[in-house]
């Protein structure tokens, strides 16, 4: 039934599952963009629309015991790993029922039950934290791995190099996932990198590195799935660089093409590779309709949940400063 | 492993064990590592033959390279690694042989360690200890003689401890390891050889409890880190001049037990704070402000801050000597507050040597 059948995951329902996850993330973020101008959400949102295929490809290969850490553009990572949608939506609204009880916002999503280790607004800061979490997994012999999501900008931070070296030295179970959308806020790679041979740089640490030119969800999933058994047995970290495109502006719900640094033509080129549309093609119209209806109902309920939830009591200002 | 095997022998005086500060540190870690398998110790050179000036000596042999290991020169990422391990339920102790290197850890300490529990809505805790040593003297120079504790006191979510003697070093380090929050544990190199009575069994010197080291009537002197030792020597000099000084050691700078200090100043009305750091926005400024706020409207109050000269630390011996407060400058300042109408007084210069100069021998 599907053009992509030969490279698709083996599980009979994987095609459905990948589509469901991709479509769900896309629609959640489109709804956030729709709601944002109402000012009900007072947390700066960094939408991952267009980039969902990477988080879904990686997270679908992981088990429940495995963890992820994400960036401030982390909605996709959080949702793909199983973070609660209700809690995320409530967090964006600053509500007490939010995943960080209204103290984190869009940039600090966490769900330790789903093993989402948290996302951070300071570029690169979660990279060594993910490595430390992986060190503990190795020492505690849990067999779990950590997928550490980072942007291309984070690779310029000193702690990125420090973290790669340490993870390789101690053979830690980390999948470094670079979501390379070519821009750090508004600065293109050409103004930031002397060469674009990121994978070659990473390989010198003794870490197997692979680039995915169009961030194909199924191909990424397959690659991670294949690497996991060896990593669980102490094989050490791997690195993937996934080229992708940020469809929306750096922060906020709007478009930013033709603002002087990115063109609409490039957006159109990447939209032809839309991971959601690609996954949809593998399904029948009936299958899609059923999944879409479920997703719309879930999102509507999450918005109702967020809007109906109470704000934290004022006393909460001072709680959880210390454990 | 028996407790006796983990304890350092020390020497016996009046039937009690006397232990060096440096050995109290490694004894504290040994006891906690034996008690809790999740405690581990890492940092550049913790496992080498000099073992962080002896403060991690013996730990590698007792607990093995999985729990006692060195790191690359990557202070920023190693702090993040410690945080990640702590988030996963372990209790890392990250060691730096000089406090200056904490500047390379600021991003992780301030942006992640301090705020993680809060900004993640209480979902995680970060039980991390950062051991760090203030250098000082023998020409250590501008980048190896800094007391930067006030930078960390500024940040909610961090705890800061600066013990001044071997007893508190052991008890406070055990408390820090058992604490569920990130603790910046500030040691002083010149205290390493100093001795105190230290019990063999584990005990805690809990956060937020200051110690009155000496009772007095005329003036309150608060010392920080090794300045407690110098303040006690100043109190001896003041006694000769007929002034009774109360000396207080906060031990923990965050949370800060200002109640004990306020209670003392309510009686003496005079406060000298001797910091082992610069005065500008320093620990002394915070203590002075708290006392002034607490005692507002209760009558006249005199407060004097002493600390590093407002320069980087120079290595040349006479310049370096003038850079730090010493027993004579502390005593003179306290005398001026205690006897405002008397002539200025300064103790015999021969008695102005810092405590370490009486016993310390080089080279470094």
XYZ file of C-alpha atoms in Angstrom:
687
model
C 0.000 0.000 0.000
C 2.911 2.365 0.633
C 5.645 3.660 -1.580
C 7.981 3.632 1.431
C 7.097 0.118 2.550
C 10.530 -1.342 2.035
C 12.229 1.071 4.457
C 9.327 1.344 6.866
C 9.609 -0.034 10.418
C 8.726 -3.694 10.791
C 5.913 -3.349 13.335
C 2.554 -3.586 11.551
C 1.248 -0.411 13.149
C 4.458 1.642 12.975
C 3.344 3.567 9.905
C 0.194 4.612 11.701
C 2.135 5.421 14.845
C 4.649 7.647 13.085
C 1.926 9.534 11.263
C -0.060 9.972 14.447
C 2.931 11.391 16.306
C 3.976 13.717 13.478
C 0.497 14.988 12.789
C -0.209 15.448 16.495
C 2.875 17.616 17.028
C 2.152 19.656 13.891
C -1.424 20.313 14.901
C -0.541 21.142 18.520
C 1.902 23.781 17.343
C -0.482 25.159 14.731
C -3.036 25.565 17.495
C -0.464 27.281 19.706
C 0.255 29.668 16.817
C -3.479 30.270 16.397
C -3.980 30.936 20.120
C -0.856 32.999 20.628
C -2.191 36.370 19.431
C -4.919 36.119 22.099
C -2.193 36.729 24.718
C -3.539 33.885 26.814
C -0.167 32.220 26.345
C 2.431 34.537 27.839
C 5.428 32.290 27.296
C 7.728 32.818 24.311
C 7.121 29.901 21.952
C 9.768 28.498 19.630
C 7.827 26.340 17.225
C 9.317 23.224 15.710
C 6.901 23.109 12.789
C 8.761 21.545 9.877
C 11.299 19.833 12.118
C 8.984 17.246 13.707
C 10.354 14.350 11.685
C 13.591 14.214 13.661
C 12.082 14.014 17.135
C 9.549 11.459 15.990
C 12.120 9.346 14.152
C 14.442 9.235 17.158
C 11.861 8.882 19.913
C 9.886 6.170 18.164
C 12.954 3.950 18.289
C 13.409 4.509 22.027
C 11.914 2.498 24.865
C 10.074 3.849 27.890
C 13.219 3.536 30.038
C 15.212 5.726 27.651
C 15.370 9.460 28.219
C 15.498 12.571 26.058
C 16.730 16.067 26.700
C 15.715 18.935 24.512
C 16.239 22.509 23.478
C 14.058 25.562 23.980
C 12.529 24.534 20.637
C 11.427 21.417 22.410
C 7.685 20.898 21.966
C 8.300 18.156 19.390
C 10.865 16.359 21.536
C 8.590 16.488 24.586
C 5.525 15.224 22.751
C 7.353 12.611 20.692
C 8.765 11.019 23.856
C 5.363 10.853 25.485
C 5.223 14.028 27.552
C 1.694 14.867 28.660
C -0.081 17.189 26.218
C -2.441 18.513 28.869
C 0.473 19.392 31.135
C 2.382 21.056 28.297
C -0.562 23.159 27.219
C -1.265 24.170 30.808
C 2.408 25.080 31.215
C 2.199 27.442 28.258
C -0.760 29.101 29.948
C 1.218 29.382 33.208
C -1.209 27.188 35.068
C -0.698 25.152 38.232
C -1.457 21.954 36.308
C 1.431 22.624 33.918
C 4.313 20.195 33.643
C 6.476 22.671 35.591
C 3.508 24.029 37.573
C 3.668 27.304 35.709
C 7.272 27.953 36.704
C 8.911 26.811 33.496
C 6.942 27.883 30.462
C 7.422 26.742 26.896
C 11.227 26.735 27.179
C 11.450 24.537 30.296
C 9.264 21.542 29.550
C 9.861 18.446 31.623
C 8.097 15.143 32.214
C 10.207 12.793 34.306
C 7.520 10.097 34.127
C 7.955 10.009 30.360
C 11.724 10.479 30.831
C 11.783 13.922 29.274
C 14.694 15.401 31.228
C 13.889 19.022 30.634
C 14.607 21.738 28.133
C 16.651 24.871 28.631
C 16.714 28.392 27.243
C 20.496 28.762 27.324
C 21.882 27.122 24.188
C 23.878 23.967 24.819
C 23.255 23.767 28.555
C 21.287 20.530 28.400
C 24.015 18.719 26.466
C 26.333 17.906 29.407
C 23.332 17.318 31.671
C 22.143 14.614 29.274
C 25.639 13.137 29.304
C 25.607 13.100 33.115
C 22.230 11.379 33.109
C 23.736 8.796 30.744
C 26.735 8.368 33.058
C 24.296 7.495 35.842
C 22.486 4.992 33.594
C 25.778 3.266 32.898
C 26.806 3.245 36.575
C 23.355 2.092 37.722
C 23.331 -0.503 34.918
C 19.820 0.340 33.725
C 20.608 -0.305 30.063
C 18.836 2.962 29.221
C 20.131 5.425 26.667
C 19.675 9.185 26.461
C 18.823 11.033 23.256
C 20.270 14.500 23.524
C 18.682 16.963 21.102
C 20.608 20.079 20.206
C 20.573 22.700 17.485
C 23.349 23.643 15.096
C 24.053 26.703 17.251
C 24.800 24.519 20.274
C 27.680 22.893 18.407
C 29.488 26.234 18.658
C 29.348 26.262 22.455
C 32.430 25.020 24.287
C 30.517 22.539 26.366
C 29.445 20.707 23.201
C 33.031 19.693 22.487
C 33.629 18.987 26.174
C 30.553 16.778 26.332
C 31.398 14.803 23.194
C 34.864 14.090 24.510
C 33.639 12.927 27.907
C 30.831 10.788 26.473
C 33.258 9.107 24.077
C 35.948 8.674 26.752
C 33.531 6.949 29.128
C 31.573 5.164 26.367
C 28.288 6.591 27.563
C 24.935 5.647 26.043
C 24.069 8.961 24.379
C 22.520 9.603 21.002
C 23.501 13.159 20.094
C 20.851 14.477 17.718
C 21.743 17.716 15.978
C 18.691 19.372 14.456
C 20.513 21.491 11.906
C 18.031 24.056 10.602
C 20.807 26.307 9.380
C 20.036 29.261 11.603
C 20.926 30.391 15.101
C 18.175 32.902 15.769
C 18.751 34.855 12.529
C 22.350 34.001 11.707
C 23.016 31.495 8.936
C 25.634 28.770 9.137
C 27.774 30.586 6.573
C 28.382 33.345 9.113
C 29.063 30.898 11.954
C 30.891 27.836 10.641
C 34.246 27.776 8.882
C 33.207 24.502 7.274
C 29.972 22.550 7.324
C 31.727 19.250 7.997
C 30.151 18.809 11.420
C 30.057 15.019 11.230
C 33.748 14.948 10.339
C 34.497 17.109 13.378
C 32.484 14.858 15.661
C 34.066 11.704 14.226
C 37.484 12.820 15.470
C 36.245 12.166 19.006
C 35.770 8.546 18.046
C 32.012 8.911 17.765
C 30.249 7.388 14.737
C 28.511 10.289 13.003
C 25.951 10.298 10.209
C 24.241 13.103 8.327
C 20.619 12.916 7.142
C 20.186 15.353 4.278
C 16.406 15.612 4.449
C 15.629 14.325 7.938
C 13.597 11.371 6.732
C 11.674 10.086 9.749
C 11.736 6.459 8.774
C 15.430 6.481 7.903
C 16.338 8.202 11.185
C 14.216 5.754 13.121
C 15.850 2.803 11.451
C 19.346 4.137 12.100
C 18.700 4.712 15.791
C 16.956 1.386 16.268
C 19.931 -0.399 14.759
C 22.436 1.446 16.952
C 20.625 0.959 20.273
C 21.511 -2.662 21.194
C 25.248 -1.969 20.983
C 24.882 1.279 22.918
C 22.975 -0.473 25.698
C 25.926 -2.822 26.080
C 28.492 -0.063 26.511
C 29.311 0.648 22.868
C 29.475 4.381 23.467
C 27.731 7.374 21.932
C 26.595 8.006 18.384
C 25.904 11.292 16.626
C 23.438 12.203 13.909
C 23.156 15.501 12.077
C 19.710 16.027 10.594
C 19.320 18.835 8.100
C 15.941 20.461 8.473
C 14.094 23.755 8.169
C 12.365 25.952 10.713
C 9.173 26.960 8.967
C 8.211 29.695 11.412
C 10.114 32.619 12.901
C 12.768 32.020 15.611
C 10.383 32.890 18.407
C 6.671 33.474 18.056
C 3.895 32.173 15.870
C 4.614 34.082 12.661
C 6.444 33.557 9.379
C 9.775 35.212 8.824
C 10.637 34.501 5.225
C 11.722 37.471 3.140
C 12.607 39.360 6.329
C 16.061 39.695 4.840
C 17.732 36.518 5.996
C 15.604 33.616 4.727
C 13.688 33.272 1.487
C 10.247 31.958 0.724
C 11.767 29.846 -2.034
C 13.808 27.902 0.503
C 10.735 27.390 2.653
C 8.835 26.123 -0.375
C 11.678 23.723 -1.152
C 11.569 22.280 2.352
C 7.783 22.213 2.430
C 7.928 19.775 -0.466
C 9.707 17.457 1.971
C 7.118 17.966 4.693
C 7.532 15.007 7.071
C 3.858 15.048 8.001
C 2.634 14.970 4.398
C 5.177 12.285 3.620
C 3.929 10.077 6.442
C 0.328 10.771 5.433
C 0.953 9.378 1.962
C 1.607 5.973 3.474
C -1.942 5.790 4.818
C -5.385 5.553 3.323
C -7.737 8.523 3.538
C -9.863 6.575 5.970
C -6.921 5.797 8.251
C -5.832 9.426 8.209
C -9.312 10.706 8.948
C -9.667 8.476 11.978
C -6.300 9.531 13.412
C -6.880 13.204 12.597
C -10.209 13.183 14.387
C -8.652 11.673 17.505
C -5.885 14.281 17.455
C -8.288 17.201 17.049
C -10.361 15.952 19.970
C -7.267 15.521 22.146
C -5.953 18.997 21.363
C -9.331 20.632 21.939
C -9.539 18.870 25.296
C -6.001 19.975 26.199
C -6.870 23.603 25.469
C -10.020 23.329 27.564
C -7.942 21.726 30.315
C -5.356 24.516 30.187
C -7.907 27.299 30.129
C -9.984 25.774 32.918
C -7.005 25.051 35.160
C -6.194 27.436 38.021
C -3.146 29.628 38.184
C -0.697 28.695 40.932
C -1.427 30.184 44.351
C 0.749 33.233 45.087
C 2.505 31.229 47.824
C 3.965 29.074 45.041
C 6.310 31.936 44.149
C 8.577 30.786 46.945
C 8.197 26.999 46.840
C 10.684 24.574 45.297
C 13.563 27.049 45.373
C 15.178 24.359 47.523
C 14.369 20.676 47.735
C 33.990 -1.629 55.546
C 34.243 -0.695 59.198
C 34.046 2.903 60.223
C 37.427 2.687 61.908
C 38.974 1.612 58.624
C 37.515 4.684 56.945
C 38.649 7.081 59.655
C 41.996 8.835 59.685
C 44.060 8.093 62.798
C 44.900 11.691 63.723
C 46.501 12.074 67.127
C 45.059 11.847 70.625
C 45.015 14.829 72.958
C 43.193 14.823 76.304
C 41.716 11.491 75.299
C 40.134 12.948 72.173
C 41.166 12.644 68.557
C 42.760 15.663 66.903
C 42.506 15.723 63.110
C 43.778 17.956 60.349
C 41.259 19.853 58.180
C 42.596 18.106 55.069
C 42.073 14.650 56.573
C 38.649 15.607 57.909
C 37.572 16.290 54.324
C 38.583 12.921 52.961
C 37.240 11.155 56.054
C 33.838 12.785 55.515
C 33.754 11.632 51.902
C 34.920 8.122 52.801
C 32.188 7.729 55.408
C 29.477 8.958 53.040
C 30.698 6.840 50.140
C 30.573 3.787 52.388
C 27.083 4.724 53.555
C 25.565 5.543 50.157
C 26.617 3.800 46.954
C 25.269 6.702 44.901
C 27.931 9.074 46.187
C 30.847 9.480 43.805
C 33.768 11.882 43.601
C 35.278 13.338 40.473
C 37.346 16.249 39.275
C 40.666 16.924 37.655
C 43.436 15.272 39.710
C 41.282 13.730 42.429
C 43.044 10.438 41.741
C 46.609 11.621 41.243
C 49.512 11.222 43.662
C 48.969 14.647 45.197
C 45.202 14.073 45.483
C 43.965 17.683 45.695
C 46.567 18.601 48.314
C 45.779 15.393 50.144
C 42.083 16.033 50.593
C 41.076 13.058 48.419
C 43.913 10.808 49.537
C 43.018 7.178 50.009
C 39.627 7.396 48.337
C 40.628 5.801 45.038
C 42.107 2.775 46.834
C 39.026 2.387 49.003
C 36.317 2.916 46.422
C 37.848 2.204 43.015
C 38.042 4.107 39.727
C 34.301 3.918 38.980
C 33.573 6.101 41.996
C 36.723 8.200 42.181
C 37.857 9.483 38.811
C 39.579 12.346 37.084
C 38.118 14.455 34.285
C 39.222 16.230 31.160
C 39.852 19.989 31.572
C 36.198 20.694 30.921
C 34.792 22.433 33.974
C 31.620 23.647 32.268
C 30.550 20.277 30.874
C 31.712 18.367 33.950
C 29.387 20.497 36.056
C 26.565 19.615 33.687
C 27.541 15.954 33.930
C 27.334 16.189 37.718
C 23.906 17.805 37.461
C 22.651 15.132 35.072
C 23.926 12.360 37.321
C 22.301 14.061 40.314
C 19.013 14.306 38.421
C 19.238 10.544 37.883
C 19.489 9.944 41.641
C 23.228 9.928 42.230
C 25.137 12.217 44.608
C 28.185 13.592 42.846
C 30.984 15.521 44.543
C 32.765 17.648 41.968
C 36.194 18.873 43.096
C 38.169 21.902 41.925
C 41.629 22.513 43.287
C 41.107 26.282 42.950
C 38.016 28.426 43.293
C 38.959 30.410 40.202
C 37.910 27.494 38.008
C 34.327 27.873 39.154
C 34.114 30.805 36.759
C 34.114 28.176 34.007
C 31.157 26.472 35.692
C 28.965 29.525 36.209
C 26.609 28.750 33.336
C 25.764 25.307 34.654
C 25.770 26.309 38.319
C 23.597 29.378 37.923
C 21.440 28.497 34.936
C 20.817 24.812 35.627
C 21.885 23.602 39.077
C 20.390 26.497 41.019
C 17.123 26.730 39.115
C 16.380 23.226 37.893
C 14.129 22.298 40.775
C 12.190 25.545 40.545
C 11.897 25.929 36.791
C 10.938 22.286 36.398
C 8.156 22.664 38.925
C 9.728 20.504 41.648
C 9.994 17.431 39.406
C 13.683 16.954 40.105
C 16.328 17.645 42.689
C 20.035 18.289 42.225
C 21.964 16.835 45.179
C 25.365 18.069 44.074
C 28.419 19.137 46.075
C 31.001 21.387 44.447
C 34.199 21.375 46.490
C 36.397 24.361 45.810
C 39.526 25.793 47.409
C 40.568 29.389 47.960
C 44.306 29.710 47.335
C 46.199 32.622 48.845
C 49.750 33.594 49.635
C 53.169 32.422 48.581
C 52.624 34.518 45.491
C 49.614 32.627 44.202
C 48.626 35.768 42.358
C 45.498 37.310 40.947
C 43.826 34.165 39.610
C 44.588 31.774 42.447
C 43.745 33.836 45.526
C 40.089 34.709 45.145
C 37.227 34.282 47.563
C 34.210 34.273 45.243
C 31.633 32.880 47.653
C 29.449 36.003 47.533
C 28.758 35.416 43.823
C 27.109 32.150 44.746
C 25.324 33.560 47.806
C 23.529 35.858 45.355
C 21.760 33.019 43.564
C 18.589 31.435 45.005
C 18.730 27.658 44.844
C 22.402 27.341 45.764
C 23.726 26.693 49.246
C 27.157 27.990 50.207
C 29.353 26.717 53.020
C 32.798 27.946 54.146
C 33.953 26.002 57.219
C 36.894 27.393 59.184
C 38.088 24.312 61.113
C 38.490 20.569 60.807
C 35.448 19.731 62.915
C 33.092 21.856 60.849
C 34.774 20.780 57.614
C 33.844 17.161 58.324
C 30.358 17.818 59.640
C 29.429 20.375 57.021
C 30.744 18.248 54.155
C 28.663 15.304 55.363
C 25.657 17.636 55.610
C 26.369 18.937 52.101
C 26.578 15.428 50.628
C 23.267 14.468 52.269
C 21.600 17.718 51.194
C 19.209 17.481 48.266
C 20.379 20.816 46.835
C 23.507 22.006 45.057
C 26.080 23.118 47.643
C 29.160 25.200 46.855
C 31.622 24.059 49.503
C 34.377 26.638 49.957
C 37.585 25.460 51.565
C 40.727 27.405 52.334
C 44.150 26.069 51.559
C 45.739 27.668 54.590
C 43.290 25.834 56.836
C 44.278 22.409 55.503
C 47.036 21.863 58.067
C 45.058 23.253 61.002
C 43.808 20.799 63.599
C 40.704 20.430 65.719
C 38.939 17.808 67.808
C 36.952 15.713 65.358
C 34.801 12.733 66.284
C 35.387 9.545 64.289
C 31.712 8.799 63.789
C 29.771 10.658 61.100
C 28.041 13.837 62.262
C 26.511 16.847 60.554
C 27.085 20.560 60.900
C 23.745 21.551 59.453
C 23.016 24.408 57.054
C 21.814 27.660 58.585
C 23.441 27.424 62.020
C 26.207 29.861 62.952
C 28.629 29.221 65.798
C 29.650 31.640 68.511
C 33.338 30.766 68.777
C 34.089 33.102 71.642
C 31.795 35.077 73.918
C 32.449 38.766 74.520
C 30.773 41.981 75.618
C 32.238 44.947 73.757
C 32.255 44.181 70.057
C 31.022 41.428 67.704
C 33.440 40.136 65.082
C 32.118 37.911 62.299
C 34.808 36.047 60.382
C 34.344 34.204 57.105
C 36.313 31.092 56.159
C 39.901 31.382 57.396
C 39.208 34.908 58.666
C 37.571 33.227 61.666
C 41.048 32.061 62.693
C 42.449 35.568 62.274
C 39.491 37.075 64.134
C 40.165 34.763 67.071
C 43.775 35.912 67.132
C 42.567 39.514 66.958
C 40.318 38.786 69.930
C 43.410 37.677 71.893
C 45.133 40.954 71.034
C 42.046 42.936 72.006
C 41.909 41.143 75.327
C 45.377 42.474 76.098
C 44.013 45.957 75.386
C 41.063 45.365 77.677
C 38.430 44.839 74.988
C 36.135 41.812 75.108
C 35.281 40.622 71.592
C 32.622 38.098 70.614
C 33.648 36.043 67.552
C 31.061 34.391 65.335
C 31.586 31.950 62.465
C 28.529 31.721 60.151
C 29.907 28.397 58.758
C 27.107 28.370 56.170
C 26.789 31.573 54.140
C 23.600 30.424 52.403
C 21.340 29.813 54.179
C 22.819 32.454 56.471
C 22.064 32.369 60.185
C 21.868 36.113 60.725
C 19.783 35.649 63.890
C 22.840 34.576 65.885
C 24.755 37.616 64.636
C 21.849 39.992 65.292
C 21.432 38.624 68.805
C 25.089 39.369 69.515
C 25.037 42.857 67.977
C 21.910 43.730 69.989
C 24.160 43.420 73.029
C 27.406 44.926 71.729
C 25.935 47.482 69.253
C 29.227 47.147 67.379
C 29.974 44.818 64.470
C 33.142 44.084 62.515
C 32.756 41.717 59.588
C 35.970 40.230 58.250
C 35.517 38.666 54.857
C 37.842 36.449 52.926
C 36.812 38.250 49.750
C 36.243 41.727 48.409
C 33.875 43.938 50.389
C 31.975 45.359 47.395
C 28.662 43.474 47.221
C 30.307 40.856 49.396
C 29.172 38.574 52.179
C 29.944 41.363 54.655
C 27.570 43.719 52.864
C 24.779 41.179 53.206
C 25.491 40.569 56.887
C 25.713 44.327 57.580
C 22.432 44.959 55.789
C 20.620 42.199 57.652
C 21.864 43.447 61.014
C 20.950 47.047 60.165
C 17.461 45.990 59.050
C 16.893 43.823 62.105
C 18.149 46.463 64.555
C 16.489 49.461 62.901
C 15.093 51.892 65.455
C 16.818 50.200 68.361
C 19.506 52.820 68.812
C 22.972 53.582 67.507
C 24.814 50.854 65.681
C 28.375 50.819 64.379
C 29.391 48.536 61.558
C 32.771 48.103 59.914
C 33.574 45.829 56.973
C 37.032 44.425 56.355
C 38.025 42.358 53.350
C 40.445 42.112 50.470
C 41.869 45.397 49.204
C 39.828 46.393 46.129
C 42.486 45.150 43.713
C 43.404 41.807 42.180
C 45.714 39.898 44.528
C 49.386 40.762 43.920
C 52.099 38.120 44.485
C 54.874 40.400 45.804
C 55.142 39.632 49.566
C 54.699 43.150 51.005
C 51.854 43.965 48.612
C 50.180 40.655 49.305
C 50.490 41.220 53.048
C 48.677 44.549 52.658
C 45.987 42.932 50.503
C 44.477 40.788 53.282
C 43.024 41.695 56.665
C 45.254 40.377 59.450
C 44.926 40.047 63.231
C 46.364 43.542 63.751
C 44.077 45.302 61.261
C 41.076 43.390 62.586
C 41.971 44.198 66.197
C 42.590 47.869 65.394
C 39.242 48.199 63.635
C 37.402 46.466 66.455
C 39.163 48.599 69.076
C 38.117 51.778 67.263
C 34.475 50.710 67.434
C 34.698 49.483 71.021
C 36.620 52.497 72.354
C 35.518 55.403 70.136
C 36.787 58.008 72.574
C 40.177 56.414 73.225
C 43.300 57.093 71.211
C 43.817 54.928 68.171
C 45.471 51.665 69.120
C 47.380 49.121 67.129
C 48.799 45.905 68.472
C 52.457 45.049 68.291
C 53.327 44.444 64.627
C 55.114 41.245 65.569
C 51.748 39.835 66.601
C 50.125 40.754 63.306
C 51.239 37.700 61.425
C 48.504 35.558 59.972
C 47.927 32.278 61.730
C 49.444 30.235 58.940
C 52.640 32.271 59.096
C 53.176 30.937 62.582
C 53.166 27.329 61.451
C 53.245 27.127 57.656
C 56.396 26.128 55.821
C 56.852 26.224 52.032
C 57.577 25.529 49.339
C 54.549 25.216 47.132
